[in-house]
Structures are given as structure tokens and as C-alpha cells.
Coordinates of N, CA, C and O in Angstrom, one line a residue:
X17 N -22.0 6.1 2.1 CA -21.5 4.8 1.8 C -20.1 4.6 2.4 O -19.1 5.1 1.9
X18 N -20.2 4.0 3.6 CA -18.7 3.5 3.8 C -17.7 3.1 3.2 O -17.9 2.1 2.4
X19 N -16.6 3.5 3.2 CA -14.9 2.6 2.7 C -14.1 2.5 3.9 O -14.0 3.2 4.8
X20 N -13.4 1.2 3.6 CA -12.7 0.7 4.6 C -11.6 0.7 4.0 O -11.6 0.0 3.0
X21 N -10.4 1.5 4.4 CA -9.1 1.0 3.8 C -8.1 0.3 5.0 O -8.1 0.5 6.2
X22 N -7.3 -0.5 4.0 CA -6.9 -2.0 4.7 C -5.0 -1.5 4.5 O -4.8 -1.3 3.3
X23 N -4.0 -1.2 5.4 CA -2.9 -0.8 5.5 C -2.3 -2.3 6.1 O -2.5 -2.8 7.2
X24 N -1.5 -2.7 5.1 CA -0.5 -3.8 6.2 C 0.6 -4.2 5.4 O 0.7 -4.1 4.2
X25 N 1.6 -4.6 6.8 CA 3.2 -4.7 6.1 C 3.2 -6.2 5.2 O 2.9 -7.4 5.4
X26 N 3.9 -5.3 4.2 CA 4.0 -7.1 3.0 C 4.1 -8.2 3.9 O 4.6 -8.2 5.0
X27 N 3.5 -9.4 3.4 CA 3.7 -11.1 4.1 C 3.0 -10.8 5.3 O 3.4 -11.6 6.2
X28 N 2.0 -9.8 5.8 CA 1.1 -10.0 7.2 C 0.0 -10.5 6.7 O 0.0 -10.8 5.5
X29 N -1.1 -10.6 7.4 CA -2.5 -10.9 7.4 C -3.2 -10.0 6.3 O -4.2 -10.6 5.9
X30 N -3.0 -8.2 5.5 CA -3.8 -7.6 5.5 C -4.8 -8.4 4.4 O -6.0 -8.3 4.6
X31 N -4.4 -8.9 3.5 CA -4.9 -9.8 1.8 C -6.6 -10.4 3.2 O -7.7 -10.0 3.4
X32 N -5.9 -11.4 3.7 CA -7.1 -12.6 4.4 C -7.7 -11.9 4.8 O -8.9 -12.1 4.7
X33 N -7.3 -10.5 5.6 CA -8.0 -9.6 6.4 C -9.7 -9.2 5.3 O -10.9 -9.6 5.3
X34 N -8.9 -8.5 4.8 CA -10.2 -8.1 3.4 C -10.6 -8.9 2.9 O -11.6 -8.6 2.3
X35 N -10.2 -10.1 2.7 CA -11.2 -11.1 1.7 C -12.2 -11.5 2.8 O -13.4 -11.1 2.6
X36 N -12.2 -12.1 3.8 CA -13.0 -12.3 5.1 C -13.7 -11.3 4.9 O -14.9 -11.5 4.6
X37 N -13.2 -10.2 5.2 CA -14.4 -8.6 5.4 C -15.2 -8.7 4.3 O -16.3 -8.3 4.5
X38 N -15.0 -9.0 3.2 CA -15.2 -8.6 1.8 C -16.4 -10.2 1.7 O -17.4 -10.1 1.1
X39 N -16.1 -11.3 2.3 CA -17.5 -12.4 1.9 C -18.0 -12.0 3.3 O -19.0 -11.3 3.0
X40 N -18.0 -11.9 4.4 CA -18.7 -11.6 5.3 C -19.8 -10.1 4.9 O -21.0 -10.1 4.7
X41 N -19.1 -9.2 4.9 CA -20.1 -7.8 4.3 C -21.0 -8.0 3.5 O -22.1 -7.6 3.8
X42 N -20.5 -8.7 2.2 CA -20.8 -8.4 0.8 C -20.5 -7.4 -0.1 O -20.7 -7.2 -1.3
X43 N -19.7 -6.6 0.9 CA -18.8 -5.2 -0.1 C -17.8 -5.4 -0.7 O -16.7 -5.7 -0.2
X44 N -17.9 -5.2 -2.1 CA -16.7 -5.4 -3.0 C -15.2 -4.3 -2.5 O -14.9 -3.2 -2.0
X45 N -14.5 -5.7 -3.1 CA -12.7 -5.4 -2.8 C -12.4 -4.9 -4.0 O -12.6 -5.3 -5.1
X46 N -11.7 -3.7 -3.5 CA -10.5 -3.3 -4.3 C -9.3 -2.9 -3.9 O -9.1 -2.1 -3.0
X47 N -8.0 -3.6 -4.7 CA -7.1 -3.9 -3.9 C -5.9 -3.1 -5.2 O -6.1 -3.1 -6.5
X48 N -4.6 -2.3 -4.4 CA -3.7 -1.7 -5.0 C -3.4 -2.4 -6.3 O -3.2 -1.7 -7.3
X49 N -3.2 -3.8 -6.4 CA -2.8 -4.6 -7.6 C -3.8 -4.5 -8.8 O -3.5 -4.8 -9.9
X50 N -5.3 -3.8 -8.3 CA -6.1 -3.9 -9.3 C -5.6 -3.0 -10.1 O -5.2 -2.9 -11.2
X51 N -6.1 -1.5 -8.4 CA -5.5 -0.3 -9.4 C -4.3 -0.1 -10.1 O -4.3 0.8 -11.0
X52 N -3.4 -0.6 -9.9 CA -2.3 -0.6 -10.5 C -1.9 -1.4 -12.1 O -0.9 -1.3 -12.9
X53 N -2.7 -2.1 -12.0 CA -3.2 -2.5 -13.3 C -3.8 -1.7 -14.0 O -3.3 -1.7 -15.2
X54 N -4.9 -0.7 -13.6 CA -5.8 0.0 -14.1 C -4.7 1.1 -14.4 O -4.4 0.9 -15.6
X55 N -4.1 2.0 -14.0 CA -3.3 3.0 -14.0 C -2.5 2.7 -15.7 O -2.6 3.3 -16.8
X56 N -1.5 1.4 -15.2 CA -0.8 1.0 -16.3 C -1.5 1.2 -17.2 O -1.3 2.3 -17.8
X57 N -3.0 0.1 -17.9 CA -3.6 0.8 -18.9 C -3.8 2.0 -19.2 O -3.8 2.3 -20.3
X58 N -4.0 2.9 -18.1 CA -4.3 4.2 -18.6 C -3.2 5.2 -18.9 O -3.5 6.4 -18.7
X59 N -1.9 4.8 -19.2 CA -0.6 5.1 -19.8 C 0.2 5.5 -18.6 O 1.3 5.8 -18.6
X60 N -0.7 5.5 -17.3 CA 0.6 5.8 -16.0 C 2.1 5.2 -15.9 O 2.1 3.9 -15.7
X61 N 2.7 5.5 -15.9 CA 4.2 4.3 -15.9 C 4.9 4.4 -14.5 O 6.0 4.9 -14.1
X62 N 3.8 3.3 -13.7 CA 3.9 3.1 -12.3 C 5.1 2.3 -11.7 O 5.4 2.2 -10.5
X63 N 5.6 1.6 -12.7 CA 6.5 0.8 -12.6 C 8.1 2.0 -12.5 O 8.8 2.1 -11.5
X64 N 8.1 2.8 -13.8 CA 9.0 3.6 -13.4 C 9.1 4.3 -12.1 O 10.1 4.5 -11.3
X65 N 8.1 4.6 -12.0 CA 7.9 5.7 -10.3 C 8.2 4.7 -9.4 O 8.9 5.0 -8.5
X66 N 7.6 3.6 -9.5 CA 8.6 2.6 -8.6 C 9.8 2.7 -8.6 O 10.2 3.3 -7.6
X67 N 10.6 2.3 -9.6 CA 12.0 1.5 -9.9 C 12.7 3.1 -9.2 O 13.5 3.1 -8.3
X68 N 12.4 4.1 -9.9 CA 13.5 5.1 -9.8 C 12.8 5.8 -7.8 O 13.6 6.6 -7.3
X69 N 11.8 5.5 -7.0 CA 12.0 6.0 -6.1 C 12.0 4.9 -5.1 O 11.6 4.9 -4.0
X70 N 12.7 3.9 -5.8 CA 13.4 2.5 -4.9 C 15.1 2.8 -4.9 O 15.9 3.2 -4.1
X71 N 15.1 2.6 -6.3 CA 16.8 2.4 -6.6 C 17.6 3.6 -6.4 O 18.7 3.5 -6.0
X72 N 16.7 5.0 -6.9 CA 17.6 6.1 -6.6 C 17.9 7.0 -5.5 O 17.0 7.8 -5.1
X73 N 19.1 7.0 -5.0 CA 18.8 8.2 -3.9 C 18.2 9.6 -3.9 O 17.9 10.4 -3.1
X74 N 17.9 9.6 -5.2 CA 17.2 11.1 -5.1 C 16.4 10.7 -6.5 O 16.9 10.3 -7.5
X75 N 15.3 11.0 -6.4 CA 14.0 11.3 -7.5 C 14.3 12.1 -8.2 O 15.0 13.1 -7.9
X76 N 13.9 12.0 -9.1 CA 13.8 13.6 -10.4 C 12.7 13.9 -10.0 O 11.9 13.1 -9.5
X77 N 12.6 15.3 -10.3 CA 11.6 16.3 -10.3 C 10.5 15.3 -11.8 O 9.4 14.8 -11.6
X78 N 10.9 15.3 -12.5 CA 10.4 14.6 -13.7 C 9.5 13.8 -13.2 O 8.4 13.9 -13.6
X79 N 9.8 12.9 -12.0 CA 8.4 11.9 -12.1 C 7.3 12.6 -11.2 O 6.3 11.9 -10.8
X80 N 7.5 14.2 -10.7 CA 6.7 14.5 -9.9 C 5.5 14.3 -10.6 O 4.6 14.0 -9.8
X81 N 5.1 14.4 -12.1 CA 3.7 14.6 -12.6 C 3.2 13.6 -12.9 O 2.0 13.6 -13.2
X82 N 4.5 12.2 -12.8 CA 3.7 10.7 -12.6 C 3.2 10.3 -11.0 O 2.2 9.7 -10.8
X83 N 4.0 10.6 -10.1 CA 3.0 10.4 -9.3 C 1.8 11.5 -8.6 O 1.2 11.1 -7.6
X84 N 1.6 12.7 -9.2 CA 0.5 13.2 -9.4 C -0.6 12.3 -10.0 O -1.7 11.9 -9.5
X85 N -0.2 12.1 -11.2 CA -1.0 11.3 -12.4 C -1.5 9.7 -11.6 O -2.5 9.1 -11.8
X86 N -0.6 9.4 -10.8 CA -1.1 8.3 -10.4 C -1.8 8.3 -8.8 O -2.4 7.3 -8.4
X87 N -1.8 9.2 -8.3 CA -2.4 9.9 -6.4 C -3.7 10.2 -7.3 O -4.7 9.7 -6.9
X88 N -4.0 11.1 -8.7 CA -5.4 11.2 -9.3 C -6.5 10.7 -9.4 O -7.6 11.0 -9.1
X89 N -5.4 8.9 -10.5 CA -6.3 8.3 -10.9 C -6.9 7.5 -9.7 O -8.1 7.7 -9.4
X90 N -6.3 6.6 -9.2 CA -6.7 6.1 -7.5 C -7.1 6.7 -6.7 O -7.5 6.2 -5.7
X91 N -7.2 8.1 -6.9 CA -8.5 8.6 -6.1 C -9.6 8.8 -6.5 O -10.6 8.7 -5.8
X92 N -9.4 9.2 -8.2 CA -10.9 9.2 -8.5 C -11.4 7.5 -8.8 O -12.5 7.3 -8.3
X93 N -10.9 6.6 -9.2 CA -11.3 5.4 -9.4 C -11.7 4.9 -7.6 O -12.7 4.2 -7.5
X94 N -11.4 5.0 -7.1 CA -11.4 4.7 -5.6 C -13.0 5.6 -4.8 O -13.7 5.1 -4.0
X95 N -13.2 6.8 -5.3 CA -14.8 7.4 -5.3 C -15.8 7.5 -6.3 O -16.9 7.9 -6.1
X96 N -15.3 7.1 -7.4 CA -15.8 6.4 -8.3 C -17.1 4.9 -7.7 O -18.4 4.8 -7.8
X97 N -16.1 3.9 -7.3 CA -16.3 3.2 -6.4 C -17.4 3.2 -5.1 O -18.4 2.7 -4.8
X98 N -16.6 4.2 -4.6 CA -17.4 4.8 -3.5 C -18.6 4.7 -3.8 O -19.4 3.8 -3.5
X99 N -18.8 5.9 -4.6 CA -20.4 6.1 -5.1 C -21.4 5.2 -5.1 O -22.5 5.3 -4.6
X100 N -20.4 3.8 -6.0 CA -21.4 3.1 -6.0 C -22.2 2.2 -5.1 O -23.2 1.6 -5.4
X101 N -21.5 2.3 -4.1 CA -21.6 1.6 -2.9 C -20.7 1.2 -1.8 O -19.6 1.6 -2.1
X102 N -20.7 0.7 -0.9 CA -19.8 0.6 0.4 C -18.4 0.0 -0.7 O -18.4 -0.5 -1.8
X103 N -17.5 0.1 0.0 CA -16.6 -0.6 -0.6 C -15.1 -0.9 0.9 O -15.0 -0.3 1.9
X104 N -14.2 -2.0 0.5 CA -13.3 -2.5 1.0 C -11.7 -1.9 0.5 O -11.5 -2.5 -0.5
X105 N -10.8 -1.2 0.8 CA -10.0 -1.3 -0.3 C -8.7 -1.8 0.9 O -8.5 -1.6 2.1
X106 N -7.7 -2.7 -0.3 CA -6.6 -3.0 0.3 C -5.2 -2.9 -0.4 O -4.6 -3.5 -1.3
X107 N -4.8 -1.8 0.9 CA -3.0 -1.6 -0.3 C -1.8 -0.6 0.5 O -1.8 0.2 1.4
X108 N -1.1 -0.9 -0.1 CA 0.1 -0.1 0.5 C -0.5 1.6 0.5 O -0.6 2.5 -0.4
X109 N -0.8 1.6 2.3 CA -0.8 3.3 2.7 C -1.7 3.5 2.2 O -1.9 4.7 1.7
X110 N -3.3 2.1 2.2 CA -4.4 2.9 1.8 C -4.6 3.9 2.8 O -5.1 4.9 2.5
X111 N -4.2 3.8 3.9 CA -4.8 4.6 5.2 C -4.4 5.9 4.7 O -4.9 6.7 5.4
X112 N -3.8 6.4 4.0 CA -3.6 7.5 3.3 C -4.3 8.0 2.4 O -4.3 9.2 2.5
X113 N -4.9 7.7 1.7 CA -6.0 7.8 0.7 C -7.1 8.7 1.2 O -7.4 8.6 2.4
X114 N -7.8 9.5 0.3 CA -9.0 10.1 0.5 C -8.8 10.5 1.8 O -9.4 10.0 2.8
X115 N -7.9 11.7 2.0 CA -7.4 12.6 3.3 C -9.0 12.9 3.7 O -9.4 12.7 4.9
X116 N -9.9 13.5 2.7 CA -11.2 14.8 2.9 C -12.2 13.9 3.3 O -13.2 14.4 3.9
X117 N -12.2 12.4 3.0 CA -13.2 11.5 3.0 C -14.0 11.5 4.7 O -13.2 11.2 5.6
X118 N -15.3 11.9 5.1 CA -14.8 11.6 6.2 C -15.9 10.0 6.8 O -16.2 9.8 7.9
X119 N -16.3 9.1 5.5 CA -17.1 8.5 6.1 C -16.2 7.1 5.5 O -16.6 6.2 4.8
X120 N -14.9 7.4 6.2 CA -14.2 5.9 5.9 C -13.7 5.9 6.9 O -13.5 6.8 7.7
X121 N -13.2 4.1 7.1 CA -12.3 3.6 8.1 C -11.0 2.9 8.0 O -10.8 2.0 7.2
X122 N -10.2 3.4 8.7 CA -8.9 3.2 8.2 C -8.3 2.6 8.9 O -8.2 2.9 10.1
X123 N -7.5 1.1 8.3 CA -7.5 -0.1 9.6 C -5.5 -0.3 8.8 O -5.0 -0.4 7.7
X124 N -5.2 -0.3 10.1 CA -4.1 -0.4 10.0 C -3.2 -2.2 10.8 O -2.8 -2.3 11.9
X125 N -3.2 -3.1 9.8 CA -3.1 -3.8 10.3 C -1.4 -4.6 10.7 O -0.8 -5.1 9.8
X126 N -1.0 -4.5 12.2 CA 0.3 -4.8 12.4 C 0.5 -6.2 12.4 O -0.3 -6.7 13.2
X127 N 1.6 -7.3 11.8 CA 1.6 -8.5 12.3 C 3.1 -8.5 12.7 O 4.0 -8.1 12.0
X128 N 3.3 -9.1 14.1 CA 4.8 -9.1 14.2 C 5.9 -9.8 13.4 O 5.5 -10.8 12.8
X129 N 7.1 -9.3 13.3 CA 8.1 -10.2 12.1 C 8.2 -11.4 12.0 O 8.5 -12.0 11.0
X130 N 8.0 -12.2 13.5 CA 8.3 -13.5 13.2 C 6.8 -14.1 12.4 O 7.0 -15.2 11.9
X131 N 6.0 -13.8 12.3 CA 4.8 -13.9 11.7 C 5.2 -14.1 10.0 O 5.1 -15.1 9.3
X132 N 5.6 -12.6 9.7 CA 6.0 -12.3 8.4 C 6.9 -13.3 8.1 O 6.6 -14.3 7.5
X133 N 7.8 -13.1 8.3 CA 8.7 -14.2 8.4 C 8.5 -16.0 8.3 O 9.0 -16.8 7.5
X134 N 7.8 -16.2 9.1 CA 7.4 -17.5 9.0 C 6.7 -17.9 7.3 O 7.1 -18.7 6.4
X135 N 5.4 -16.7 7.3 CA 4.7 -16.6 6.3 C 5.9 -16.8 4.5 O 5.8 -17.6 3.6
X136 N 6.9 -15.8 4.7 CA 7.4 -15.9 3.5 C 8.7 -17.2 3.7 O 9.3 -17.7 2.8
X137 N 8.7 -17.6 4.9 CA 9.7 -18.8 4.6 C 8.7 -20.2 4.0 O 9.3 -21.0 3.3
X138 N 7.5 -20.4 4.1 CA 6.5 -20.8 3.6 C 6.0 -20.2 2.0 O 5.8 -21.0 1.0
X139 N 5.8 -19.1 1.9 CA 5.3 -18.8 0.7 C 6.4 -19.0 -0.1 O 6.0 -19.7 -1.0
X140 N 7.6 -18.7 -0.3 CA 8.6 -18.4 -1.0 C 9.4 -19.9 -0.7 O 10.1 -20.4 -1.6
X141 N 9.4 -20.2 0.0 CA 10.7 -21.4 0.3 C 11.7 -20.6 0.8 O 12.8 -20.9 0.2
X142 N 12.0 -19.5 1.7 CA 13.7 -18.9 1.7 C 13.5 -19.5 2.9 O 12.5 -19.8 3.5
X143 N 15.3 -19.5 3.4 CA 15.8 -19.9 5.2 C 15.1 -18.8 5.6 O 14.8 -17.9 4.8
X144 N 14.7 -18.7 7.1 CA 14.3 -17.8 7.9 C 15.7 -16.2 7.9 O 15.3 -15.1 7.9
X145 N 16.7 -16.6 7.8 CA 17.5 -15.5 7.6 C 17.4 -14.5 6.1 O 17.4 -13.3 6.0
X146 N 17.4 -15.6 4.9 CA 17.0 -14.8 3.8 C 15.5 -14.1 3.8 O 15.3 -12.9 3.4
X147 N 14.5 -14.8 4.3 CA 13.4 -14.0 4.6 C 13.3 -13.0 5.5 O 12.2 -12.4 5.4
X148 N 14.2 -12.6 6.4 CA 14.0 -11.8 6.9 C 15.1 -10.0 6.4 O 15.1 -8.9 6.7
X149 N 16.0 -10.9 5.4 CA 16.4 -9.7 4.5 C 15.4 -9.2 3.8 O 15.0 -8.1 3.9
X150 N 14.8 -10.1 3.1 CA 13.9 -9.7 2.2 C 12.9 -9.0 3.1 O 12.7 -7.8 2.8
X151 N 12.2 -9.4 4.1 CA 11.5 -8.4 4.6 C 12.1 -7.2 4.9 O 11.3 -6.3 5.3
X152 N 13.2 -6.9 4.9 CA 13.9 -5.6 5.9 C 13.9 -5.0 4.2 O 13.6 -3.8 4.4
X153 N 14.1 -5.2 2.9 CA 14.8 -5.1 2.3 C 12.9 -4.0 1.5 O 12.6 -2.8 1.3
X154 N 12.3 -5.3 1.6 CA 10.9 -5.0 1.6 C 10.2 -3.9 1.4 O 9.9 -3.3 0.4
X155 N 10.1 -3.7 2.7 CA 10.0 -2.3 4.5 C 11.0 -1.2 4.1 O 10.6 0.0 4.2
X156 N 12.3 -1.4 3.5 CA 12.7 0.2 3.2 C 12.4 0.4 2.1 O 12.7 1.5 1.7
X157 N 11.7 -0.3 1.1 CA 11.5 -0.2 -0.4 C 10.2 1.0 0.1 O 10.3 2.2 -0.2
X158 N 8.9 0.4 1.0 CA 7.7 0.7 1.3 C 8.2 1.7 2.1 O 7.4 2.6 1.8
X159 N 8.8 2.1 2.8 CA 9.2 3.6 3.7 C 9.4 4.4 3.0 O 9.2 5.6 3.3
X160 N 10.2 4.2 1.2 CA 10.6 5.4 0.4 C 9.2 5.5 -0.4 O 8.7 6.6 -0.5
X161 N 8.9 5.0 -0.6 CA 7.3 4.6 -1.8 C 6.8 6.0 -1.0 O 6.9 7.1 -1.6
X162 N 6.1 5.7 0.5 CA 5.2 6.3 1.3 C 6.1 7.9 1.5 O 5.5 9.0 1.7
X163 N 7.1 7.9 1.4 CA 7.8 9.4 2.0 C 8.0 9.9 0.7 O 8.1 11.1 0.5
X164 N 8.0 9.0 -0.3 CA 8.1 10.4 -1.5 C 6.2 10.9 -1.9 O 5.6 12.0 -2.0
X165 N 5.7 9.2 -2.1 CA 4.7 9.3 -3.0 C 3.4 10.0 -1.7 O 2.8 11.0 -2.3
X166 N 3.2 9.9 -0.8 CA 2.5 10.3 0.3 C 3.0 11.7 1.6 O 2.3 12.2 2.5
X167 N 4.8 11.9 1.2 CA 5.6 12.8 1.7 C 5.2 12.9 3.4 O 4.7 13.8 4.1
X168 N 5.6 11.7 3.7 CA 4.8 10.7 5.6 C 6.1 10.2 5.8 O 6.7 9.7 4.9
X169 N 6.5 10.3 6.8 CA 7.8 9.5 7.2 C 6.8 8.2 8.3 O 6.6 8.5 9.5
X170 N 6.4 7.0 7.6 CA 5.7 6.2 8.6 C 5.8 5.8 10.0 O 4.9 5.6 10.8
X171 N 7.3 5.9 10.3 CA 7.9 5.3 11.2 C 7.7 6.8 12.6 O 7.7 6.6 13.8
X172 N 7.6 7.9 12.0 CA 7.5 8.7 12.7 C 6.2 8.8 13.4 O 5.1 8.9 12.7
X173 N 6.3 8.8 14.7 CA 4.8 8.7 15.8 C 4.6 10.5 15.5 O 3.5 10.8 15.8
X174 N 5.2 11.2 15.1 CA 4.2 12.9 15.5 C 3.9 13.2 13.7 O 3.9 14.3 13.3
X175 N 3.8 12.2 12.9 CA 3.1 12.9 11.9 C 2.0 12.0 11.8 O 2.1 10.8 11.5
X176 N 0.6 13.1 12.4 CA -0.9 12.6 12.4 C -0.9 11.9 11.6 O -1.4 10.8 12.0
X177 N -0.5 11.8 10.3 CA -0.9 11.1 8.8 C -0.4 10.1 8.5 O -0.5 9.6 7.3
X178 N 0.3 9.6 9.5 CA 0.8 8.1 9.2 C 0.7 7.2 10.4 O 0.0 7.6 11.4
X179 N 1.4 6.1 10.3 CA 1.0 4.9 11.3 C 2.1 4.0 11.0 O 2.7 4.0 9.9
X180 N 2.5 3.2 11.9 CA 3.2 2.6 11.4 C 3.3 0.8 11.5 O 3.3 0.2 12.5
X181 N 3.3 0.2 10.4 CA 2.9 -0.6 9.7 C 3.7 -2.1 9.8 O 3.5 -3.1 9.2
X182 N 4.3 -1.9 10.5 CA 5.6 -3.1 10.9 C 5.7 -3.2 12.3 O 5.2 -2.3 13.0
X183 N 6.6 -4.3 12.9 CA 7.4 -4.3 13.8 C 8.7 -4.1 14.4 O 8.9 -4.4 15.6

């Protein structure tokens, strides 16, 4: 049973991308916001492992067993899925997910900034200059996420294991 994971930089296409794939197929979506919902219930404190490997220059050792606890549950809930049938998934650095898998596809989708940009001076109402902080601001939030929680420097072309996801 196929899985498709869907990688794109905040305010691009990847959301329309999968929902299209997802009524055109008929393969159900699952998307990082679900799981991350799901985690929270299951006492993960995803939000911390957020905040402290955004805001701090250096992580504690301490959350290394929350983002264990949370690389777990999202993989087993994610072949869980699997099992049941083909599935869609969409989220930050799915293309990272299920390293061993080998009957998935991993779509990495680039939109250029003035794209992004346009999109959140639209979605949000900001000038094109504050949106484009906010994207920059974004994008290093998502570079630290991916190098602590996935240990991938994205931006780097010689590590096989990443790609990179912006402009």
C-alpha cells in the first residue's frame, strides 16, 4: 500500500497539493496538525519541544525523550494508517518520515517567495515587507525543528536525507 508524503515551505501550495491528491485518489489525508493533535492527547508536550527548540539556543538534553516520544508516536500512527490502506500524508519534513519504508513517495514541494509572500499578504493581511519577515522568521523556526528533531541540516545539498524546501 502506497504513502505519499507531502514536504512544503509554510504559505506554499503543499495543503491544495494533498487535498487535490486526496479527492482525486480517494486516499485518505493525514496531515501533521492531526497528528499533533493526536500526540497532545496522548500526554506528548509538543508544544514544549516546540517553544524550547525555537526560542533556545541550545535544547536540554531533557526534551531528548519528548521528541523520541513524539518521532514514535507519528510513526507508529502513520503505519498504522499505512496498513490500512494507501494513504496521503502532509507536514513539515514528512519526507523524512518512515526512513525503512520503501513503498512511499516523497514529494517535496518548492514554491518561490514571492508566491509565499503574496499568499500570506492575502491570508493574513500583512504589507509585503512584514510578510516576508514572517516568512524568513518562519523558515528559521522550520530549519531548527528539522536539525534538532530529524538532526538534517535542510539547506545542506550533501545530506542524502534532506531537501530543501524553500527559495
Amino acid at each position: 500500500m502506497p504513502i505519499i508524503t507531502i514536504s512544503s515551505a509554510a504559505h506554499s501550495v503543499g495543503k491544495e497539493l494533498a487535498i487535490s491528491l486526496a479527492r482525486k485518489t480517494g486516499w485518505p489525508l493525514l496531515d501533521r496538525q492531526e497528528l499533533a493533535e493526536q500526540a497532545r492527547e496522548h500526554g506528548i508536550k509538543l508544544g514544549r519541544l516546540e517553544t524550547s527548540i525555537i526560542k533556545s539556543p541550545v535544547v536540554r538534553e531533557s526534551l531528548a525523550r519528548e521528541k523520541d516520544l513524539y518521532l514514535a508516536f507519528i510513526t507508529a500512527v502513520m503505519c498504522e494508517r499505512g496498513r490500512e490502506g494507501n494513504l496521503i500524508y502532509l507536514g513539515r519534513a514528512g519526507h523524512l518520515l518512515l526512513p525503512g519504508v520503501t513503498h512511499r513517495l516523497r514529494v517535496g514541494l518548492v514554491a518561490p517567495m514571492d508566491i509565499r509572500v503574496e499568499n500570506v499578504v492575502r491570508d493574513l493581511r500583512l504589507s509585503r515587507d512584514k510578510a516576508r519577515t514572517y516568512l524568513d522568521q518562519l523558515d528559521e523556526d522550520f530549519d531548527k525543528w528539522v536539525r534538532y528533531v530529524h538532526n538534517v541540516d535542510r539547506k545542506d545539498p550533501r545530506d542524502r536525507k534532506s531537501t530543501r524546501l524553500n527559495s
